[in-house]
mmCIF file of C-alpha atoms in Angstrom:
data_model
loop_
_atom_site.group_PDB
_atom_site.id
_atom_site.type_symbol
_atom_site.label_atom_id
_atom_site.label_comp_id
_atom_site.label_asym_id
_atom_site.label_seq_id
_atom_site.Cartn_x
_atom_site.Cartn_y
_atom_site.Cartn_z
ATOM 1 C CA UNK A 1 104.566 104.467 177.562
ATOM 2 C CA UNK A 2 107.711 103.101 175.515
ATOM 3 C CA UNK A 3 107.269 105.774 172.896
ATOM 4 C CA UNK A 4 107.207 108.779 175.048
ATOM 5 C CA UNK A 5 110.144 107.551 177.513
ATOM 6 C CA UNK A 6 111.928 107.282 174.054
ATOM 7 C CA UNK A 7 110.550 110.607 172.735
ATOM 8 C CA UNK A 8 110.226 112.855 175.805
ATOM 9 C CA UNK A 9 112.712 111.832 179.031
ATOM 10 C CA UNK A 10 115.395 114.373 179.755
ATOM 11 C CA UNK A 11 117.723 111.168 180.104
ATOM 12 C CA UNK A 12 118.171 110.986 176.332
ATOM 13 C CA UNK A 13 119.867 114.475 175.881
ATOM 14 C CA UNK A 14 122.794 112.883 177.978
ATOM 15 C CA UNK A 15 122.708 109.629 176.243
ATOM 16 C CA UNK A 16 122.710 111.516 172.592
ATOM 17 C CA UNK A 17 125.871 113.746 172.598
ATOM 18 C CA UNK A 18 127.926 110.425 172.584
ATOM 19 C CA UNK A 19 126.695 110.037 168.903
ATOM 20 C CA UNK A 20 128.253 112.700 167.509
ATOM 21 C CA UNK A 21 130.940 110.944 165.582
ATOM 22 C CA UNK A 22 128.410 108.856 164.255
ATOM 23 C CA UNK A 23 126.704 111.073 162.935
ATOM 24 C CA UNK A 24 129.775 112.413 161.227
ATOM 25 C CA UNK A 25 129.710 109.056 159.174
ATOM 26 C CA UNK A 26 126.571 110.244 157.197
ATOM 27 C CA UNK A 27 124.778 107.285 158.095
ATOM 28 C CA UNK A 28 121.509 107.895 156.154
ATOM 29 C CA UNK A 29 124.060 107.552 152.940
ATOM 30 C CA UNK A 30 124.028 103.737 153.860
ATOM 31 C CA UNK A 31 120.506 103.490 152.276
ATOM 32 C CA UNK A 32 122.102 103.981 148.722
ATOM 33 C CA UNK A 33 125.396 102.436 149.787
ATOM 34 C CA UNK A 34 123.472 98.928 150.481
ATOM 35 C CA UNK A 35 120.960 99.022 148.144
ATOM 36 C CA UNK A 36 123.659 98.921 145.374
ATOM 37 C CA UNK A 37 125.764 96.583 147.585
ATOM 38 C CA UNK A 38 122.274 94.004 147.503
ATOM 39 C CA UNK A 39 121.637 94.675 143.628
ATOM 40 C CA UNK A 40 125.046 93.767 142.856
ATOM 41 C CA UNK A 41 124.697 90.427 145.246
ATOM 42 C CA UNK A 42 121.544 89.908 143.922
ATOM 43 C CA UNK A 43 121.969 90.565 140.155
ATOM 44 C CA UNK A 44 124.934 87.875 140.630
ATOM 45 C CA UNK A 45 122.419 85.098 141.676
ATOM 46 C CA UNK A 46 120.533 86.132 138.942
ATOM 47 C CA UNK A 47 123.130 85.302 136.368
ATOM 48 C CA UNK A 48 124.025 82.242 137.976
ATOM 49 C CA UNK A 49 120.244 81.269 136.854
ATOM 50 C CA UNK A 50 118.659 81.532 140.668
ATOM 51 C CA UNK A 51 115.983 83.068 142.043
ATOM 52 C CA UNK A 52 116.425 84.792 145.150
ATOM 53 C CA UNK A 53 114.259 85.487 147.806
ATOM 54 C CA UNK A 54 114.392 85.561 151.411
ATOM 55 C CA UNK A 55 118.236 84.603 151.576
ATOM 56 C CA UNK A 56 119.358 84.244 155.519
ATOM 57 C CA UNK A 57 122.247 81.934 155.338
ATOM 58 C CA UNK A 58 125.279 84.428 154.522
ATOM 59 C CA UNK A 59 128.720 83.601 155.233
ATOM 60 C CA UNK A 60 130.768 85.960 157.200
ATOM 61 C CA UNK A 61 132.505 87.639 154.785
ATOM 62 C CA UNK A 62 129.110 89.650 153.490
ATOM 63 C CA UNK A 63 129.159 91.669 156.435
ATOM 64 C CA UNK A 64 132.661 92.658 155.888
ATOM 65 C CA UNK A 65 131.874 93.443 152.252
ATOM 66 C CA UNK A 66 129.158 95.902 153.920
ATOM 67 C CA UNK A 67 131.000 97.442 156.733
ATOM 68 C CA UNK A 68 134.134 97.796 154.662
ATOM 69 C CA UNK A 69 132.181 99.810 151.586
ATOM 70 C CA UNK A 70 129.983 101.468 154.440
ATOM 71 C CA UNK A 71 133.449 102.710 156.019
ATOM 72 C CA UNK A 72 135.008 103.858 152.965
ATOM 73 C CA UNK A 73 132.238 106.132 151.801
ATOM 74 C CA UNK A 74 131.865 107.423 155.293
ATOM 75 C CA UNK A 75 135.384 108.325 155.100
ATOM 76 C CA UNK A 76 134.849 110.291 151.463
ATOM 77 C CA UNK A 77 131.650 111.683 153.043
ATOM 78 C CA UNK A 78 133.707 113.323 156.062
ATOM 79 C CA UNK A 79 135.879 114.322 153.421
ATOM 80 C CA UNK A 80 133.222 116.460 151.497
ATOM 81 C CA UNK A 81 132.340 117.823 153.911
ATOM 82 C CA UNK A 82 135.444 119.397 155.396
ATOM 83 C CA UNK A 83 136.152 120.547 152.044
ATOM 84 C CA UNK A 84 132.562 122.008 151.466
ATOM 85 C CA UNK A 85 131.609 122.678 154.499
ATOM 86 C CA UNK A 86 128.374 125.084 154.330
ATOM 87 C CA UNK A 87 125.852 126.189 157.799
ATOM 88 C CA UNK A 88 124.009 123.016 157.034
ATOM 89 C CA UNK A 89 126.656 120.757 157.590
ATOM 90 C CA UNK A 90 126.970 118.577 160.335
ATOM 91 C CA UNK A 91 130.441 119.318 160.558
ATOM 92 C CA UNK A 92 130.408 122.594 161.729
ATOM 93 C CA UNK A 93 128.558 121.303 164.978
ATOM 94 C CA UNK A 94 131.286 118.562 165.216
ATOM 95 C CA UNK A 95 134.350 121.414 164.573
ATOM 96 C CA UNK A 96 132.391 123.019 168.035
ATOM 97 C CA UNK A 97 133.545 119.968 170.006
ATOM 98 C CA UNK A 98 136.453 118.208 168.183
ATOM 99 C CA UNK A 99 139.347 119.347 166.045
ATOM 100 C CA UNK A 100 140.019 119.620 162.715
ATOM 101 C CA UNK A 101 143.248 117.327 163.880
ATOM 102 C CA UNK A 102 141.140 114.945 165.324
ATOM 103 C CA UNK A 103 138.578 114.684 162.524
ATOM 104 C CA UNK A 104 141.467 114.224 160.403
ATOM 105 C CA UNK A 105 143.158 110.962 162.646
ATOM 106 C CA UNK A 106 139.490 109.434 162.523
ATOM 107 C CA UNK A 107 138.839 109.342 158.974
ATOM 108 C CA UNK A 108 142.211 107.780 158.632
ATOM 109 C CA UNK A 109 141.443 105.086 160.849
ATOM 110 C CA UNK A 110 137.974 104.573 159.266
ATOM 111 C CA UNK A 111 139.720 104.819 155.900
ATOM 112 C CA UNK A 112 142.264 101.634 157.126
ATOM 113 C CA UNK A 113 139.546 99.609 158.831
ATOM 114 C CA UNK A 114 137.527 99.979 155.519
ATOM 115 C CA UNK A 115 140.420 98.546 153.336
ATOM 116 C CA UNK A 116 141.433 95.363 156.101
ATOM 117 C CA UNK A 117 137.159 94.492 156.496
ATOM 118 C CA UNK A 118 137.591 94.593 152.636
ATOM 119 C CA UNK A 119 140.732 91.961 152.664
ATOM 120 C CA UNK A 120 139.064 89.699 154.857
ATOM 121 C CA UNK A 121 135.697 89.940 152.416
ATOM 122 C CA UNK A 122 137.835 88.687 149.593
ATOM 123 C CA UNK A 123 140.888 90.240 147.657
ATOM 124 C CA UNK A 124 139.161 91.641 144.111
ATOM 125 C CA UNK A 125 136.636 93.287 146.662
ATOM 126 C CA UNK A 126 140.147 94.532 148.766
ATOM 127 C CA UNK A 127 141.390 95.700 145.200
ATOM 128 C CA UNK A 128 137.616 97.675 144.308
ATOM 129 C CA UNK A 129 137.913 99.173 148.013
ATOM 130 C CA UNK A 130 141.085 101.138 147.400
ATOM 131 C CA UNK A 131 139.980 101.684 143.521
ATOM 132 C CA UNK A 132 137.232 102.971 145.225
ATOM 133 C CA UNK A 133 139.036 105.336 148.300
ATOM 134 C CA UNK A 134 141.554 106.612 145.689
ATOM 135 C CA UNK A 135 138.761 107.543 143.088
ATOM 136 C CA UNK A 136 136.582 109.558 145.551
ATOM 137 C CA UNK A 137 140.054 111.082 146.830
ATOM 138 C CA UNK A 138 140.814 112.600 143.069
ATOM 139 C CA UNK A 139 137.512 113.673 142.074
ATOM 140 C CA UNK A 140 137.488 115.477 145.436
ATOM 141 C CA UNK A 141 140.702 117.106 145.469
ATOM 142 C CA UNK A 142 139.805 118.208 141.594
ATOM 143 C CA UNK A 143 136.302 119.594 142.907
ATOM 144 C CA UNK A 144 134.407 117.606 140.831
ATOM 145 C CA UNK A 145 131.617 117.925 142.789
ATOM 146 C CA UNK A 146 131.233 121.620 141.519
ATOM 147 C CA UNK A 147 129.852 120.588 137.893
ATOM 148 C CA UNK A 148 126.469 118.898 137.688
ATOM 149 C CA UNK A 149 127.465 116.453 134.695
ATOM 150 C CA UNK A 150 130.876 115.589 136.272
ATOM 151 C CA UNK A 151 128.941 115.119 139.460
ATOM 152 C CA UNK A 152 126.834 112.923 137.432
ATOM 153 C CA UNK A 153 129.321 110.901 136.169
ATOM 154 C CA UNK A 154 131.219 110.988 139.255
ATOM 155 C CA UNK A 155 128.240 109.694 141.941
ATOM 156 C CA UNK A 156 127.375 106.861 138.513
ATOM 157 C CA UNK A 157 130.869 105.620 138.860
ATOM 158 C CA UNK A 158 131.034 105.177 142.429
ATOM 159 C CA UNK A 159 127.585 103.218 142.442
ATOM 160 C CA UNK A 160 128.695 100.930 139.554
ATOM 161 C CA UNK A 161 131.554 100.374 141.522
ATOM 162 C CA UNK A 162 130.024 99.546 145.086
ATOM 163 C CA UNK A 163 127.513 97.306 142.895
ATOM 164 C CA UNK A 164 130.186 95.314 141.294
ATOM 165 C CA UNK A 165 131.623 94.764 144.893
ATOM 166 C CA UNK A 166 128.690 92.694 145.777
ATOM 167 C CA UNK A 167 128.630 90.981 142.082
ATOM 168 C CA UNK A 168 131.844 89.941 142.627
ATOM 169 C CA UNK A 169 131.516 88.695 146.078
ATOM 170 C CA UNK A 170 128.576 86.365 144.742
ATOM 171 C CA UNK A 171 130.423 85.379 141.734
ATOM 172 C CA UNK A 172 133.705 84.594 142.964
ATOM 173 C CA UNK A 173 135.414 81.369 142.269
ATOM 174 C CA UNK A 174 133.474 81.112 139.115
ATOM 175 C CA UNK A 175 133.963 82.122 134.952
ATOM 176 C CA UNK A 176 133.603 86.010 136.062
ATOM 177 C CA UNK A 177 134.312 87.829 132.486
ATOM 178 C CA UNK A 178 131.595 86.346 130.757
ATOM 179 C CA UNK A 179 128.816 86.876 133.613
ATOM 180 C CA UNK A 180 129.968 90.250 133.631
ATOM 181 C CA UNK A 181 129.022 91.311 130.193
ATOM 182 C CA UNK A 182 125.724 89.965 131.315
ATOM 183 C CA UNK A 183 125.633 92.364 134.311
ATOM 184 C CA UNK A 184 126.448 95.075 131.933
ATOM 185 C CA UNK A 185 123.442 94.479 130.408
ATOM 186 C CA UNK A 186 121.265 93.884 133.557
ATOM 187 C CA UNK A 187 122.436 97.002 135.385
ATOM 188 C CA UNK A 188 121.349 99.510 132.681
ATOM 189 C CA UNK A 189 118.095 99.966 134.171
ATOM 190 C CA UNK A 190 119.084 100.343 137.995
ATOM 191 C CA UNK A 191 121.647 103.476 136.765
ATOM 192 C CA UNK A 192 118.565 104.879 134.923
ATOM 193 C CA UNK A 193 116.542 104.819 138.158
ATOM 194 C CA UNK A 194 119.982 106.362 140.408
ATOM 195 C CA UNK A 195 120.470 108.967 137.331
ATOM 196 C CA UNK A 196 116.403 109.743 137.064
ATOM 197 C CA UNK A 197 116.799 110.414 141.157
ATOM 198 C CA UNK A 198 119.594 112.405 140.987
ATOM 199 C CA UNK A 199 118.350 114.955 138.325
ATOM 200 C CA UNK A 200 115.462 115.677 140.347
ATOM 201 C CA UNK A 201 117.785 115.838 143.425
ATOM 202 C CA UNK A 202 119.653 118.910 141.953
ATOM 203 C CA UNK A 203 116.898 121.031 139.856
ATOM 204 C CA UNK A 204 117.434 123.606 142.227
ATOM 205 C CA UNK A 205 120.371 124.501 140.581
ATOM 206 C CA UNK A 206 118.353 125.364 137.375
ATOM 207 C CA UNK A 207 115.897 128.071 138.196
ATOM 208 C CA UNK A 208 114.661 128.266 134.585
ATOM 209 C CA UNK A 209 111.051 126.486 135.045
ATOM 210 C CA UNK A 210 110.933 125.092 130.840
ATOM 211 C CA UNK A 211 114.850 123.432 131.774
ATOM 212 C CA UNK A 212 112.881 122.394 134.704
ATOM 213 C CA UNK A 213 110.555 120.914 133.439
ATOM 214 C CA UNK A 214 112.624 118.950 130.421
ATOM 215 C CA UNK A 215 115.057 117.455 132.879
ATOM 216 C CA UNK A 216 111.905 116.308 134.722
ATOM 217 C CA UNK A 217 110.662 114.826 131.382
ATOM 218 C CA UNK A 218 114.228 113.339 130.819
ATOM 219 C CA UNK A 219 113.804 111.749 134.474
ATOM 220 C CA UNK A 220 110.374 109.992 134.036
ATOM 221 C CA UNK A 221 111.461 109.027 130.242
ATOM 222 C CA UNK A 222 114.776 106.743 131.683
ATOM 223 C CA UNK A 223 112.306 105.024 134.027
ATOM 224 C CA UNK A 224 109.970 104.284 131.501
ATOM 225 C CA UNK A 225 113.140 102.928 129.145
ATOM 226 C CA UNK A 226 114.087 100.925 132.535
ATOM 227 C CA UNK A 227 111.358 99.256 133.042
ATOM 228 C CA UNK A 228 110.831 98.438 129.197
ATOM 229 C CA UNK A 229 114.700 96.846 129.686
ATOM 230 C CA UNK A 230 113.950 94.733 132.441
ATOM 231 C CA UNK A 231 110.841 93.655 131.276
ATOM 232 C CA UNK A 232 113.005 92.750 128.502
ATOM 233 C CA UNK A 233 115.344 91.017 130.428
ATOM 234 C CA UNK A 234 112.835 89.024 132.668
ATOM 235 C CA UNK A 235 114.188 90.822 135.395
ATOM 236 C CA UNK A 236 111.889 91.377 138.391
ATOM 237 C CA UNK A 237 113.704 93.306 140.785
ATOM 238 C CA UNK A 238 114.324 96.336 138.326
ATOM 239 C CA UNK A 239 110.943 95.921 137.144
ATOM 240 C CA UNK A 240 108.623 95.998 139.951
ATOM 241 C CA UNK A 241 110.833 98.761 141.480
ATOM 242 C CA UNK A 242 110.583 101.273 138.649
ATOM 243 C CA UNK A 243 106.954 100.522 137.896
ATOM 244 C CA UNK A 244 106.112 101.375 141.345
ATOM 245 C CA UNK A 245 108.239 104.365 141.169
ATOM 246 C CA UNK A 246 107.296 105.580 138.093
ATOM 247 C CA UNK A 247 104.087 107.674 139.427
ATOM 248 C CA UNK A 248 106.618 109.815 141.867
ATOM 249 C CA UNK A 249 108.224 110.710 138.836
ATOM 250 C CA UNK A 250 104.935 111.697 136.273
ATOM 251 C CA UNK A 251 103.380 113.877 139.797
ATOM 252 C CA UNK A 252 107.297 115.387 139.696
ATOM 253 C CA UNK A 253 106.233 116.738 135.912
ATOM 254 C CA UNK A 254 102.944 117.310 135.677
ATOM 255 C CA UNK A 255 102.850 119.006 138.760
ATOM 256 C CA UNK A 256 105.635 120.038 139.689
ATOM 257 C CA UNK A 257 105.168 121.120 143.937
ATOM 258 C CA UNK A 258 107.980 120.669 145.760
ATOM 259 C CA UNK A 259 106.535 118.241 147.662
ATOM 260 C CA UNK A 260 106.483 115.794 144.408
ATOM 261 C CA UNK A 261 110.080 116.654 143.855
ATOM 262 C CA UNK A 262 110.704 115.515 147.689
ATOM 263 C CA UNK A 263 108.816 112.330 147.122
ATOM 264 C CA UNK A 264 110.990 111.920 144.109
ATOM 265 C CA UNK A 265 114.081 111.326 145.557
ATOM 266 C CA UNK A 266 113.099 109.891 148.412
ATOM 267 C CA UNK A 267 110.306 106.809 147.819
ATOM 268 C CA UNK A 268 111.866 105.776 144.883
ATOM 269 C CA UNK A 269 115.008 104.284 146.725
ATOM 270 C CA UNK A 270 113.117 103.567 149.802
ATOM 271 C CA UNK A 271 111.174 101.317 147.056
ATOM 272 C CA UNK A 272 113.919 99.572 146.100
ATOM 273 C CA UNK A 273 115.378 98.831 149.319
ATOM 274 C CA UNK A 274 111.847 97.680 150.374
ATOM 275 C CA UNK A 275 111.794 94.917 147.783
ATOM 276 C CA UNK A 276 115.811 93.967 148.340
ATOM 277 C CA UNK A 277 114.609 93.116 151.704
ATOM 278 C CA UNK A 278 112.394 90.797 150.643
ATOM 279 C CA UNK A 279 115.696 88.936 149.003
ATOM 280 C CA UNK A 280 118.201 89.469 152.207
ATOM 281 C CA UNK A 281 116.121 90.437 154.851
ATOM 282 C CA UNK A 282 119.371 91.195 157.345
ATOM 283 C CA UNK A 283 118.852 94.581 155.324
ATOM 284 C CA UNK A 284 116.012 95.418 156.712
ATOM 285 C CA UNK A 285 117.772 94.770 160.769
ATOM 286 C CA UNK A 286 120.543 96.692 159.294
ATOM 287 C CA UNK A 287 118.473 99.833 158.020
ATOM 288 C CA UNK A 288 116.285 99.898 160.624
ATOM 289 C CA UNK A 289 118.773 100.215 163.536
ATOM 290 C CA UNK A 290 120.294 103.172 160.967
ATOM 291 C CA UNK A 291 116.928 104.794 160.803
ATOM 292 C CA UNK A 292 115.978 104.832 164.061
ATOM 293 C CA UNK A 293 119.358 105.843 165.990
ATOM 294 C CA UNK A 294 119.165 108.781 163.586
ATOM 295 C CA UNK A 295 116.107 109.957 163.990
ATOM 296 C CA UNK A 296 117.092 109.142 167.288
ATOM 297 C CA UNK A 297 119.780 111.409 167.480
ATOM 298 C CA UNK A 298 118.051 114.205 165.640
ATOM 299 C CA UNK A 299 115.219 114.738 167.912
ATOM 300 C CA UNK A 300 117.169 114.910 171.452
ATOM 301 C CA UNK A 301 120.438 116.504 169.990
ATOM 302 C CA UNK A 302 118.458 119.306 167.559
ATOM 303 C CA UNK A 303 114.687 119.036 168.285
ATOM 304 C CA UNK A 304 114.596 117.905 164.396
ATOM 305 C CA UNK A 305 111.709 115.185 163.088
ATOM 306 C CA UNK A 306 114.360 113.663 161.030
ATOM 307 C CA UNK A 307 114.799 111.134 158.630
ATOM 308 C CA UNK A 308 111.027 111.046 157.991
ATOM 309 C CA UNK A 309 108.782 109.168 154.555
ATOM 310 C CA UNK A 310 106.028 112.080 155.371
ATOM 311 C CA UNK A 311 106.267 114.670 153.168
ATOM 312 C CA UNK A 312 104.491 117.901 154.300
ATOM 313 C CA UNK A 313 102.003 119.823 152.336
ATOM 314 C CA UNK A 314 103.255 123.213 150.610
#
């Protein structure tokens, strides 16, 4: 009875055109965004010799740290996509209702409430934000977004960044230079798994099937190097993720269907936010209320089964 009033009363096509603007935000981007937030949190308890699991007691300042990073990249995501705005684009169904003039006003308020959340999360994570807002704001305006390897670089940056936000908010007050070299080492294999994704992500733009199939070679050869590394490290997050990801990756080349290529890049970081839940399980309220409002949204605004983990047959 709950389901279908959810699914199926007329009441809900009223209710959903006051989402708009949150859609604008790009929320299903938060998956990524907090997943590298929580392995930067949780890679700093791991230096500091702990072992997380389960952690509900977080001071107030985490959820700034979240909703300030989350605000920022919404801000660079609005950004894109005035800039490269294509049919698929949510944008051009938000032009339909708003202006370009007021797009413009809220990005800049979501781009000042980003940097203030940030101040009042701690001031190295106030100085990453704008490093972060005036990065994204450069490689934009210098479309760096048009090359695959500067895209590369560009999306690696911006995750080591957001992850060293939550290091540092877990490993302030203490002897930071030294722990960081250790994170240095410790991240390696998480950026293999966020590279490995992202190649897979854009083999469409190589229509050559042997370049296809080396760059899905490449992909499943840095998780296999990642999970030798953690292994290596005694690290368990990194490790049980990309062992359990790993398969996605091997279907991806010896097959080679679409639908593995789907699965590719979108179980593998489902995966890892799985198991980061089972270290701050706030994640999991946070992601869920994300998931559902959206899919949400997309069924009474566009008739769309969307965001989804099924993955439909050829």
């Amino acid at each position: 009875m709950i389901k279908n009033f959810f699914k199926n009363h007329p009441i809900h096509k009223k209710i959903v055109i006051y989402f708009d603007l949150f859609n604008l935000l790009a929320p299903l981007n938060y998956f990524l965004i907090w997943s590298m937030l929580s392995v930067g949190m949780y890679l700093g308890l791991f230096i500091l010799d702990q072992s997380p699991q389960f952690i509900i007691n977080h001071h107030y300042k985490v959820f700034f740290l979240f909703f300030g990073i989350s605000t920022i990249m919404s801000s660079y995501y609005i950004d894109q996509q005035l800039v490269q705005s294509n049919k698929r684009s949510s944008i051009n169904f938000i032009k339909e209702k708003y202006s370009i003039n007021f797009i413009q006003k809220f990005n800049k308020y979501l781009i000042i409430s980003g940097i203030v959340l940030l101040f009042f999360s701690s001031w190295i994570n106030f100085l990453l934000g704008i490093i972060l807002f005036i990065f994204n704001k450069f490689l934009l305006k210098n479309h760096f977004n048009d090359n695959f390897i500067l895209r590369l670089i560009h999306q690696l940056l911006v995750g080591f960044i957001i992850s060293t936000s939550g290091l540092i908010y877990v490993l302030h007050g203490n002897q930071m230079f030294p722990m960081i070299l250790v994170y240095l080492k410790l991240i390696m294999p998480y950026l293999f798994l966020y590279i490995g994704v992202f190649i897979i992500l854009n083999l469409k733009e190589f229509n050559d099937y042997k370049t296809s199939k080396l760059l899905c070679l490449i992909s499943s050869l840095l998780i296999i190097f990642g999970i030798l590394l953690s292994i290596q490290f005694n690290e368990p997050l990194a490790s049980i993720s990309l062992i359990v990801s790993l398969p996605f990756f091997l279907y991806s080349l010896i097959r080679g269907l679409n639908k593995d290529y789907q699965r590719v890049y979108t179980y593998p970081l489902a995966i890892l936010n799985f198991f980061c839940m089972t270290i701050f399980p706030y994640l999991f309220v946070l992601s869920f209320i994300v998931f559902y409002l959206t899919k949400y949204y997309n069924w009474h605004r566009f008739n769309f089964h969307f965001p989804t983990f099924l993955v439909e047959n050829d």
